Coordinates of C-alpha atoms in Angstrom, one line a residue:
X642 CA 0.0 0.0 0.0
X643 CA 1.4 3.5 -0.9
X644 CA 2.4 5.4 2.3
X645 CA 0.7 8.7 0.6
X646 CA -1.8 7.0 0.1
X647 CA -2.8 5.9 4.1
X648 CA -1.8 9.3 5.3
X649 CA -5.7 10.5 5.0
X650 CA -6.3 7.7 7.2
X651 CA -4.1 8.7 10.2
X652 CA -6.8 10.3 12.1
X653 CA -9.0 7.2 11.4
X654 CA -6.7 4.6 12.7
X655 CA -9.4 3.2 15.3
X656 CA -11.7 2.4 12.6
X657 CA -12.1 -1.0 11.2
X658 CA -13.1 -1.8 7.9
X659 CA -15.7 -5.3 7.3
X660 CA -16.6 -4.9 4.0
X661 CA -19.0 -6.7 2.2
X662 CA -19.5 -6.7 -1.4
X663 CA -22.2 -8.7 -2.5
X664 CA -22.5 -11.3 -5.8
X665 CA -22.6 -15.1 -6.2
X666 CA -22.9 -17.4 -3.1
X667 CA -18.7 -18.3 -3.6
X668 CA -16.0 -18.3 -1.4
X669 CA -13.2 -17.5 -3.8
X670 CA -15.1 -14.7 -5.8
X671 CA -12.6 -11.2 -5.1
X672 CA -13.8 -7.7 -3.8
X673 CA -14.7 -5.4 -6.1
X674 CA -14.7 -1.6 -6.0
X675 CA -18.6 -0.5 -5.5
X676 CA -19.8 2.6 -7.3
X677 CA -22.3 4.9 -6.9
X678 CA -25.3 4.7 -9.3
X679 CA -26.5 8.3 -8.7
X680 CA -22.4 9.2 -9.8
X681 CA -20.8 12.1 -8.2
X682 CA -22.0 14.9 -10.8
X683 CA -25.2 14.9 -9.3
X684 CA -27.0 16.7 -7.3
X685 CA -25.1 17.0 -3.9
X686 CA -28.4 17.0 -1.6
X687 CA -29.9 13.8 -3.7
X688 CA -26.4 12.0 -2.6
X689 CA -27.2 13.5 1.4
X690 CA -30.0 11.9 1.6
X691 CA -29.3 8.6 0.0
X692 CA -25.8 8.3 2.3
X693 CA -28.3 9.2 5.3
X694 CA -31.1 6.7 4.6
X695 CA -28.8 3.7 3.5
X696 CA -26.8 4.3 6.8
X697 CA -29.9 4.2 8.6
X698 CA -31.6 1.4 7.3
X699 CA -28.5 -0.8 7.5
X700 CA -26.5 0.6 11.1
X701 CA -27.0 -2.1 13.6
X702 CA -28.1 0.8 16.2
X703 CA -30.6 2.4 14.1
X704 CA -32.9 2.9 16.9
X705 CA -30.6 6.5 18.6
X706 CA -31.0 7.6 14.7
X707 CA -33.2 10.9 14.3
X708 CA -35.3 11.1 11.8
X709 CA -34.7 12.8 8.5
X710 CA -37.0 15.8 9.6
X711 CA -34.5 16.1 12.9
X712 CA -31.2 14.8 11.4
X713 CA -31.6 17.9 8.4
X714 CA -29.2 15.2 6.2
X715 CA -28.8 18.2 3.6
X716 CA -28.1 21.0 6.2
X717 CA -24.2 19.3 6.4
X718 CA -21.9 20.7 4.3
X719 CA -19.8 17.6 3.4
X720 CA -20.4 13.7 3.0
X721 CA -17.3 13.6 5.9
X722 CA -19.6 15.9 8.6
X723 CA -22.7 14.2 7.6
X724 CA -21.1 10.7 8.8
X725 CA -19.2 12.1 11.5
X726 CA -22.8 13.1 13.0
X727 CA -24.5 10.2 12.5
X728 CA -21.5 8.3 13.8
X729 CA -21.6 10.0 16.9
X730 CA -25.4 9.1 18.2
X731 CA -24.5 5.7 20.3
X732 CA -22.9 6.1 23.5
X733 CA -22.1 3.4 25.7
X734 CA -22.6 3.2 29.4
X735 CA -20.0 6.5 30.3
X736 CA -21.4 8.8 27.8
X737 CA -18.8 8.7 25.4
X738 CA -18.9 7.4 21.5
X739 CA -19.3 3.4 21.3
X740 CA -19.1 3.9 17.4
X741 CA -15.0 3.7 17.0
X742 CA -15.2 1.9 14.4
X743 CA -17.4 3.8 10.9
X744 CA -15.6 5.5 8.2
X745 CA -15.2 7.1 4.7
X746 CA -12.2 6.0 2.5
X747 CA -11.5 7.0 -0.9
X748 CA -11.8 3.0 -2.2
X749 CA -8.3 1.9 -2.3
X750 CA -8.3 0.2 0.9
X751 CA -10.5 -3.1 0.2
X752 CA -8.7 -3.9 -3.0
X753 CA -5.4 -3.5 -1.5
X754 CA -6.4 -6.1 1.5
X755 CA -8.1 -8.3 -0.7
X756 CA -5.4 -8.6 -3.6
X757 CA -2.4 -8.9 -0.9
X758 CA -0.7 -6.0 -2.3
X759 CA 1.3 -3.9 -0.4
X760 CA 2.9 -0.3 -1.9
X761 CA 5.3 0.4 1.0
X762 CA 8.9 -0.2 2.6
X763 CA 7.6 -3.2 4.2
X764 CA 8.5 -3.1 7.8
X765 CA 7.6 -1.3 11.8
X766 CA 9.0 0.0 14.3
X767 CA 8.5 0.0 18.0
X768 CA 10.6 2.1 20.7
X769 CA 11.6 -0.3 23.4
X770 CA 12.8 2.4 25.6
X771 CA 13.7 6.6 25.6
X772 CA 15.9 6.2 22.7
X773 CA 15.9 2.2 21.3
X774 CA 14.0 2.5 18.6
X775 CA 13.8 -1.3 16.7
X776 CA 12.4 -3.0 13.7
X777 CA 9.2 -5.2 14.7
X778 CA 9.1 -7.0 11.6
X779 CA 9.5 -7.0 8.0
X780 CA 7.6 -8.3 5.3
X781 CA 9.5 -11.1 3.1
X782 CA 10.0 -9.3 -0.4
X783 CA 9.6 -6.0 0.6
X784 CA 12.0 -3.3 0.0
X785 CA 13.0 -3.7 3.7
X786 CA 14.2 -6.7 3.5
X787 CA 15.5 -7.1 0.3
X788 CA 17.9 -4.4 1.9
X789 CA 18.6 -7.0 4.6
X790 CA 16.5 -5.3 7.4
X791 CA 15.0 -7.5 10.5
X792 CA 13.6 -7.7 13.1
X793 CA 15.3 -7.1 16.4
X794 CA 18.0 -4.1 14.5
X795 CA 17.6 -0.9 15.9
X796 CA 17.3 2.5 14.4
X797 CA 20.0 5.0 15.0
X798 CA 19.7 7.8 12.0
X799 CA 16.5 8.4 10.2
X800 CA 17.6 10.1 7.0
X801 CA 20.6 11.5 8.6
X802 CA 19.7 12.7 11.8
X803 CA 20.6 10.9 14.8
X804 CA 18.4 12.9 17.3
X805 CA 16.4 9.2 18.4
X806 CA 15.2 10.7 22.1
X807 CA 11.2 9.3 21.7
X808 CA 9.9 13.2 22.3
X809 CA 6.6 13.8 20.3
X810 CA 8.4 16.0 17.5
X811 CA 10.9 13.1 17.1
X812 CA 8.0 10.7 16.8
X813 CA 6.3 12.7 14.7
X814 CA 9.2 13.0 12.3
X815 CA 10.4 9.7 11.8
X816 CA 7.0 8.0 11.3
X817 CA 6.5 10.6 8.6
X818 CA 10.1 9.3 7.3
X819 CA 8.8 5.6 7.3
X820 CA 4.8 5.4 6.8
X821 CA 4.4 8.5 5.0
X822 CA 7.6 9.0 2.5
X823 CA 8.5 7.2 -0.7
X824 CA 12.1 6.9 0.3
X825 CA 14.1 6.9 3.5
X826 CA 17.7 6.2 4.7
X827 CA 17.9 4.6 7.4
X828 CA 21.2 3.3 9.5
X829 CA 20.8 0.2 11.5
X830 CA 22.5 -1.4 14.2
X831 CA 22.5 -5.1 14.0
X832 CA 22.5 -7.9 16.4
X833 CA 26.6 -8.3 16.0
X834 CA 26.8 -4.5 16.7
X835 CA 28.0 -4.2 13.0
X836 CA 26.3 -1.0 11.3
X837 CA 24.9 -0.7 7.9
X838 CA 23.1 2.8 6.1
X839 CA 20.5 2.0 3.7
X840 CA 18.1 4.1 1.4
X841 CA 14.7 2.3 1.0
X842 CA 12.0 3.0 -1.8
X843 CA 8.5 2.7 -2.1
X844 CA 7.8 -0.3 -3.6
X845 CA 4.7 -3.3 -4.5
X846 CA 4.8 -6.4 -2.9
X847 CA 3.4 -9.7 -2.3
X848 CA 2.4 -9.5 1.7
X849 CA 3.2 -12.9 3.1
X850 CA 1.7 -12.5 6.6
X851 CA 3.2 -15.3 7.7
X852 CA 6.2 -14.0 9.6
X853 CA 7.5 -17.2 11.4
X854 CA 6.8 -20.5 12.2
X855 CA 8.1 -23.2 13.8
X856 CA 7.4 -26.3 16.6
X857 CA 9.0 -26.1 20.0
X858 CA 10.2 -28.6 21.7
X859 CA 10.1 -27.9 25.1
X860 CA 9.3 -29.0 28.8
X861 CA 8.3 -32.5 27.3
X862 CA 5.9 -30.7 24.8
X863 CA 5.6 -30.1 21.2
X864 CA 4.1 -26.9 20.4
X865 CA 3.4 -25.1 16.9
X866 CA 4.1 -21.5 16.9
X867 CA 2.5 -19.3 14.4
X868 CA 3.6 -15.4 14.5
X869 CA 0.5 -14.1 11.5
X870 CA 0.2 -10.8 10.9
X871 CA -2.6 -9.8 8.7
X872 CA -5.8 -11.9 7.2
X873 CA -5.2 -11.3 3.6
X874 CA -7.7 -12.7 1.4
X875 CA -7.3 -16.9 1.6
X876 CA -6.3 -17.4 -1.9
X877 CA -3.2 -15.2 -1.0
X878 CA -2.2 -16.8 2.1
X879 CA -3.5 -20.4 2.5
X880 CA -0.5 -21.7 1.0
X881 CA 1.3 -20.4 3.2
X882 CA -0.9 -21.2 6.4
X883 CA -1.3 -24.7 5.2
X884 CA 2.5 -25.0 5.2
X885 CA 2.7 -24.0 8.4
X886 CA 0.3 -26.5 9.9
X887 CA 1.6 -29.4 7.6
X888 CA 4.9 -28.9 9.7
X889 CA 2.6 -29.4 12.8
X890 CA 1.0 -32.0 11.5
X891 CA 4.3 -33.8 10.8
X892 CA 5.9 -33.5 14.2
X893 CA 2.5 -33.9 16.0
X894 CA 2.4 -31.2 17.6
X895 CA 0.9 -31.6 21.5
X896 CA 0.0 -27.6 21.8
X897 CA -0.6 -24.0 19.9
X898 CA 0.7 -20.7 20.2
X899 CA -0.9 -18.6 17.4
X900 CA 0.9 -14.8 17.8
X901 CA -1.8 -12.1 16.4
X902 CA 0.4 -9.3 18.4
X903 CA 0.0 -7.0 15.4
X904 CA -2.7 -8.6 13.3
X905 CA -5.6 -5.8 13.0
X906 CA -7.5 -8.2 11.2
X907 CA -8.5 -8.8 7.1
X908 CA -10.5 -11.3 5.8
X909 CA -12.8 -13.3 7.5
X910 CA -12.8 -16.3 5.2
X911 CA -9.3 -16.0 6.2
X912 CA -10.1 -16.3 9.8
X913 CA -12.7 -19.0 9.1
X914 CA -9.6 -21.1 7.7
X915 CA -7.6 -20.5 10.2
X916 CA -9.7 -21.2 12.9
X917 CA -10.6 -24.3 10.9
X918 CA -6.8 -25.1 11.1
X919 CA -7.1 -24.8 14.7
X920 CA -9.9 -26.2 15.9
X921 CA -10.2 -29.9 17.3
X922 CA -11.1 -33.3 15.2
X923 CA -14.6 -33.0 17.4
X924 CA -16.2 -30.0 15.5
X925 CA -16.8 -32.1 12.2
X926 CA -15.9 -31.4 8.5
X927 CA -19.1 -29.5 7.8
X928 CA -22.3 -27.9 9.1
X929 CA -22.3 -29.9 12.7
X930 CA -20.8 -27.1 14.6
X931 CA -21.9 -23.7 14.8
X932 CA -19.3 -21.0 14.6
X933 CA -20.5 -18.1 14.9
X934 CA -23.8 -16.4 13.9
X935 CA -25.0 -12.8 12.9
X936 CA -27.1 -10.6 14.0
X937 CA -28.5 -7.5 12.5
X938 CA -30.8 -4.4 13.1
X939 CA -35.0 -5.3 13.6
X940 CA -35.1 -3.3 10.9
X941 CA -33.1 -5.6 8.5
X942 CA -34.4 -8.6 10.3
X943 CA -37.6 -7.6 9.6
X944 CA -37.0 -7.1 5.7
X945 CA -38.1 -3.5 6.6
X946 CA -36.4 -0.8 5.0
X947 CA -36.2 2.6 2.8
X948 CA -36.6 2.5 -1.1
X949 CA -33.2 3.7 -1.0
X950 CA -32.0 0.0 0.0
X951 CA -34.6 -1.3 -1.9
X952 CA -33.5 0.4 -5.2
X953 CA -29.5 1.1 -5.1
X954 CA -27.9 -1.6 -6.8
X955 CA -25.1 -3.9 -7.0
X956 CA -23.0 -2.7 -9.3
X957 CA -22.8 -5.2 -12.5
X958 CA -26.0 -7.0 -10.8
X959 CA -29.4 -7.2 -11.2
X960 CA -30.8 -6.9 -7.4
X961 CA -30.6 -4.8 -4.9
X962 CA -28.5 -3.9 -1.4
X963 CA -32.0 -4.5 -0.1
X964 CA -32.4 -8.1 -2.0
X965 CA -28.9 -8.9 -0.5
X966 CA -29.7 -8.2 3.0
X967 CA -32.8 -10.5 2.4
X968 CA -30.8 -13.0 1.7
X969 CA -28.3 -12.4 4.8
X970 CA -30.3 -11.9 7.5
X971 CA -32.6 -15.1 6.2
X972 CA -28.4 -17.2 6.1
X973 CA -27.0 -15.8 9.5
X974 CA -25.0 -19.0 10.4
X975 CA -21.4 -20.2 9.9
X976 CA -20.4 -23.5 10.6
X977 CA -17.2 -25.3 11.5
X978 CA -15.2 -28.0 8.7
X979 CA -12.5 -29.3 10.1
X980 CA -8.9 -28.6 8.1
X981 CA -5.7 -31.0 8.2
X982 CA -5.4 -33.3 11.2
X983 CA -3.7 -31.1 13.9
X984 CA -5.6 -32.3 16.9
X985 CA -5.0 -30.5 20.4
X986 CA -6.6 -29.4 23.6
X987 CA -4.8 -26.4 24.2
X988 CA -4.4 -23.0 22.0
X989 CA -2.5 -19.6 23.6
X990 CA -3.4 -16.5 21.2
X991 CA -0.6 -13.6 21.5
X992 CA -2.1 -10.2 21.2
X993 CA -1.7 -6.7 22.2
X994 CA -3.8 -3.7 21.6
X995 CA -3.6 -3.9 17.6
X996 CA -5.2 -7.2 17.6
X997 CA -8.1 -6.8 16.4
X998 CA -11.6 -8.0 14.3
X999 CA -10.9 -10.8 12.5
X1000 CA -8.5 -11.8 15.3
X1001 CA -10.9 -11.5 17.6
X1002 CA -13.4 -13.5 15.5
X1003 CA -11.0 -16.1 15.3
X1004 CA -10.3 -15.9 19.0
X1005 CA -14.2 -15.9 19.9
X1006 CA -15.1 -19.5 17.8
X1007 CA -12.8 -21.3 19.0
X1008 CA -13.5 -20.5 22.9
X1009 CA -17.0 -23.0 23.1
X1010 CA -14.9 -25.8 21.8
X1011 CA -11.5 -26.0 23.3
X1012 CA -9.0 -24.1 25.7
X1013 CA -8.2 -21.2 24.5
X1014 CA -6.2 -18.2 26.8
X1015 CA -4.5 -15.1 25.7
X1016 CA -1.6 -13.6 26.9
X1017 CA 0.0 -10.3 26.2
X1018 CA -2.5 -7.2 26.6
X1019 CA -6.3 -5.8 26.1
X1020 CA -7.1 -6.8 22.4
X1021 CA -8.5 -4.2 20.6
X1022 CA -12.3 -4.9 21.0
X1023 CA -14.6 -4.9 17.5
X1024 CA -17.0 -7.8 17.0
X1025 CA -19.2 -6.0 14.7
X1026 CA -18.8 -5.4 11.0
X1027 CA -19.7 -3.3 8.0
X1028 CA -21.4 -3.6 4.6
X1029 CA -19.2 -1.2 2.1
X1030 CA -21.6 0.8 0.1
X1031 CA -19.8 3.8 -2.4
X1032 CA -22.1 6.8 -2.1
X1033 CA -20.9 9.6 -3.9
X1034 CA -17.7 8.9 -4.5
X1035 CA -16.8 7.8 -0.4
X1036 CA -16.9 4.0 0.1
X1037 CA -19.2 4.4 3.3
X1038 CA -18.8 1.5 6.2
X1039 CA -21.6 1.6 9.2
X1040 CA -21.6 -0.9 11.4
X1041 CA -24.2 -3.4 10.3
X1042 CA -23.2 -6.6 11.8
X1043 CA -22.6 -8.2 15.1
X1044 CA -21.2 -11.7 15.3
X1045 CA -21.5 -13.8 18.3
X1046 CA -20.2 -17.6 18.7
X1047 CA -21.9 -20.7 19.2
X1048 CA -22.3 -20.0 23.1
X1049 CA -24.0 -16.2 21.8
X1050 CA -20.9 -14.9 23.2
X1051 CA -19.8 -11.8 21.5
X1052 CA -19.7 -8.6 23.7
X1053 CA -16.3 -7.7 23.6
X1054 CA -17.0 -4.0 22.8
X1055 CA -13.9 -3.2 24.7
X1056 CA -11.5 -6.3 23.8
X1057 CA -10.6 -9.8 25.6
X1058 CA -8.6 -9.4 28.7
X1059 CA -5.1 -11.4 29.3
X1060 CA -5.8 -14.6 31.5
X1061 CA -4.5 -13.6 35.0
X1062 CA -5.3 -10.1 34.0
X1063 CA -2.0 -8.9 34.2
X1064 CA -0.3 -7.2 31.0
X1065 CA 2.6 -8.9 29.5
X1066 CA 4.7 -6.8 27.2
X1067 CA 7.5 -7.7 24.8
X1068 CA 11.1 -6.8 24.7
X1069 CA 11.5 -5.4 20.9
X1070 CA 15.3 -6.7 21.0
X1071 CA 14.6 -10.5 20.9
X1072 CA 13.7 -12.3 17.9
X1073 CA 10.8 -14.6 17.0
X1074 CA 10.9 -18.1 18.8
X1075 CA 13.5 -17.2 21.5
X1076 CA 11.9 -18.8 24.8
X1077 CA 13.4 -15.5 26.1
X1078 CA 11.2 -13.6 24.2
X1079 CA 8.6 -12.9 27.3
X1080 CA 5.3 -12.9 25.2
X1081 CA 6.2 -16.2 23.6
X1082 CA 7.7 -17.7 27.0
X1083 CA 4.2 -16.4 29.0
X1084 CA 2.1 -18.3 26.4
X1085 CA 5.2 -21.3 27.0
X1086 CA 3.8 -21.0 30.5
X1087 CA 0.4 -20.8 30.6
X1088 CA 0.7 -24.3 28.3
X1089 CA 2.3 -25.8 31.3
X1090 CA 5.8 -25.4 30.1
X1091 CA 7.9 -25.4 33.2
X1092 CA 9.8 -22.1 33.5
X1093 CA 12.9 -23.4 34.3
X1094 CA 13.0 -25.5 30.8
X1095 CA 12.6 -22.0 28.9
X1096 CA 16.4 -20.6 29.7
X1097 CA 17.2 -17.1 31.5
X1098 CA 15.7 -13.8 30.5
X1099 CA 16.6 -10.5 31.9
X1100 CA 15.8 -9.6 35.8
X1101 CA 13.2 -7.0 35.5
X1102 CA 10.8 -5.9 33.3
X1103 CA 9.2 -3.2 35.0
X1104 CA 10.6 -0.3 33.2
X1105 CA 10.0 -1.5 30.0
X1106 CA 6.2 -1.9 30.8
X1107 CA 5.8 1.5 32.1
X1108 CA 7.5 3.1 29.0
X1109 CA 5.4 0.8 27.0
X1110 CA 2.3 2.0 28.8
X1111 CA 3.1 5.6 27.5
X1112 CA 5.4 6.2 24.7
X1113 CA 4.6 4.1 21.3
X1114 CA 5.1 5.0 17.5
X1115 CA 1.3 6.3 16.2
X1116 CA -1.0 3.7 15.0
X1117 CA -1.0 3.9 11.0
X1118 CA -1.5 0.3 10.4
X1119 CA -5.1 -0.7 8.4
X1120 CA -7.4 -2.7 10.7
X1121 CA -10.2 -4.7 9.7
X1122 CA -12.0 -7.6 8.6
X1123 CA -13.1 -8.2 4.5
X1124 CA -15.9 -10.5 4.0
X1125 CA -14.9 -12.3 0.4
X1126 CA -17.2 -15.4 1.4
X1127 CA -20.5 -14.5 -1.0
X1128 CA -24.1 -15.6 0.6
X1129 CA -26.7 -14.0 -2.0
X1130 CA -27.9 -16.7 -5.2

């Protein structure tokens, strides 16, 4: 994804993005861009009212909606203000905004998700104290690491300047240097306290989320450790996934660690797999097992809505948003079938506060039908979801959905807490799989590893979790979920 290009989107890093785009009942059919049949030449109040009447007949709280008499749809001067105001209607129990999640975007988002694609340098960065700034990961193939980059190196000149102190103009500068630029030099430290200056460029690539895996051996168990960090669309990953979990399958694995630390979520078919991957022999290889099930609006439940709904419709289609909701709310149950033969009691997620949405979903299945914990931190909190409908040139997202799992769990408005409650956070200087790495060796732990089979790790932690608590890099990453599994006949 172009850096440029996901600079509008600072200020809407909280939202999430489910996006449903509707055709043939088929799981492998791609996203397309949706247009607007009323085009953007038209007139501007016509486009108001539509964008205000869709939302309303399709927002999962449509109930602390005003009317279009009170609401005045045409009295905003912009699509943005419009949305921002009907946005801002549901509170939760303190008063403030529950709706963190709606948003415009200019349409390159879904596609880029959905076709795998990324347009950037192809790695993060995390300050693990005052002045240790280090790379999180990189993505194989990107320009990053085709310049040799990992994770673990640290950063100690950002296009020259050495100044790394984490004060907010610092901050401010060098994530505009590495999210928002089309080239950057950068100098780098490396694990052997070698040195190296390289000048990165903006570049496509081929995301493979899968940034490690491997099977532990340790304190008489076997466990599979999967570090994936976005839910691209499954025809672009489950190669990948499915090579992973052959290697478990192989060496029969006893145990999981899946490590979502940074995943903000993608596709859900995605997150169907890999919870498919996960789950045990005992849910079935099809329709035996509920996985989760969605829940809409009375209004859509009802098959009660506006003519705008009724009448806007798919682009290259010949129904209707309206005929399409029909069709969901009528088909609002998912069901378990069992992948590959990895059989075991136990998974530990990994996640942190970017973990989100189709993490969570995957997360949320899995808990009625085995032992599942998290360590690390708060998750994010989003089970709801959007339909993406282009009015007027803005691809408009309102949350529509809300998905609950077989046990009508689903209330996790403000994310899934660590077991033992107690916040876990990593040390940015030690690599993937290390048993020193203290978000891998709590998950080691809560399996039943012994502690003394996992090696030494430093003596106190303390200061790295209040800096943590307080100084980060700003969020820029896309989080979300992309619905590419198609329900309507």
């Amino acid at each position: 994804m172009s850096s440029n290009r996901w600079g509008a989107l600072v200020g809407s890093c909280v939202a999430l993005l489910f996006l449903l785009n509707a055709c043939k009942k088929d799981h492998g059919t791609p996203v397309t861009p949706i247009t607007d049949t009323t085009g953007t030449g038209g007139n501007i109040a016509t486009v108001k009212d539509s964008m205000y009447f869709i939302f309303k007949d399709e927002y999962l709280w449509n109930d602390v909606i005003p009317d279009s008499a009170t609401f005045k749809p045409n009295s905003y001067s912009s699509l943005d203000d419009l949305f921002a105001a009907l946005i801002s209607y549901k509170k939760n129990a303190a008063g403030k905004n529950m709706d963190k999640y709606g948003f415009l975007d200019n349409g390159t988002v879904a596609g880029e998700i959905n076709e795998g694609i990324a347009g950037d340098f192809g790695l993060d960065l995390g300050y693990n104290d005052e002045s240790d700034l280090r790379v999180l990961y990189v993505y194989q193939g990107s320009p990053a690491y085709q310049a040799g980059i990992r994770r673990t190196w640290q950063i100690t000149a950002v296009n020259g300047n050495t100044d790394m102190e984490s004060t907010n103009a610092n901050i401010t500068r060098i994530s505009n240097a590495i999210y928002y630029s089309n080239s950057v030099t950068l100098t780098l430290k490396k694990p052997d306290a070698t040195s190296v200056t390289v000048t990165l460029n903006v570049a496509n690539y081929n995301i493979n989320p899968v940034l490690y895996s491997s099977v532990l051996n340790v304190g008489g168990k076997r466990v599979g450790y999967l570090v994936f960090n976005q839910f691209i669309s499954l025809d672009k990953t489950q190669t990948q996934l499915d090579a992973a979990f052959d290697n478990f399958v192989t060496n029969n694995v006893t145990d999981l660690v899946i490590d979502l630390r940074y995943n903000g979520g993608g596709s859900v078919e995605t997150a169907e797999y890999l919870a498919n991957l996960i789950a045990p022999t005992s849910v079935g290889t099809g329709n035996t097992s509920l996985m989760y099930k969605e829940y809409y609006n009375t209004n859509l439940t009802n098959h009660q809505y506006s003519n705008y709904l009724k009448t806007k419709k798919v682009p290259g289609a010949n129904y209707s948003w309206g005929d399409v909701f029909d069709d969901w709310v009528s088909n609002p149950s998912f069901f378990f079938s069992k992948k590959k033969s990895v059989n075991v009691p136990n998974v530990v997620f990994i996640g942190t506060g970017s973990t989100a949405s189709a993490s969570e979903l995957t997360m949320n299945v899995l808990k009625p039908y085995m032992n599942v914990k998290l360590v690390g931190d708060t998750t994010y909190g989003k089970p709801v979801g959007f339909v993406g409908i282009t009015i007027g040139g803005k691809d408009m997202y309102a949350v529509s959905i809300w998905s609950k799992n077989s046990q009508n769990q689903g209330d996790y408005f403000d994310g899934f807490f660590p077991d033992g409650g107690t916040a876990t956070y990593e040390d940015f200087s030690i690599d993937w799989g290390s048993t020193s790495e203290l978000l891998l060796r709590k998950a080691l732990i809560t399996l039943g590893v012994p502690e003394s089979a996992l090696g030494r790790i430093k003596p106190s932690t303390e200061s790295l979790r209040t800096f943590r608590e307080n100084i980060h890099m700003p969020e820029h990453k896309f989080k979300g979920m992309i619905e590419t599994r198609r329900k309507f006949k």
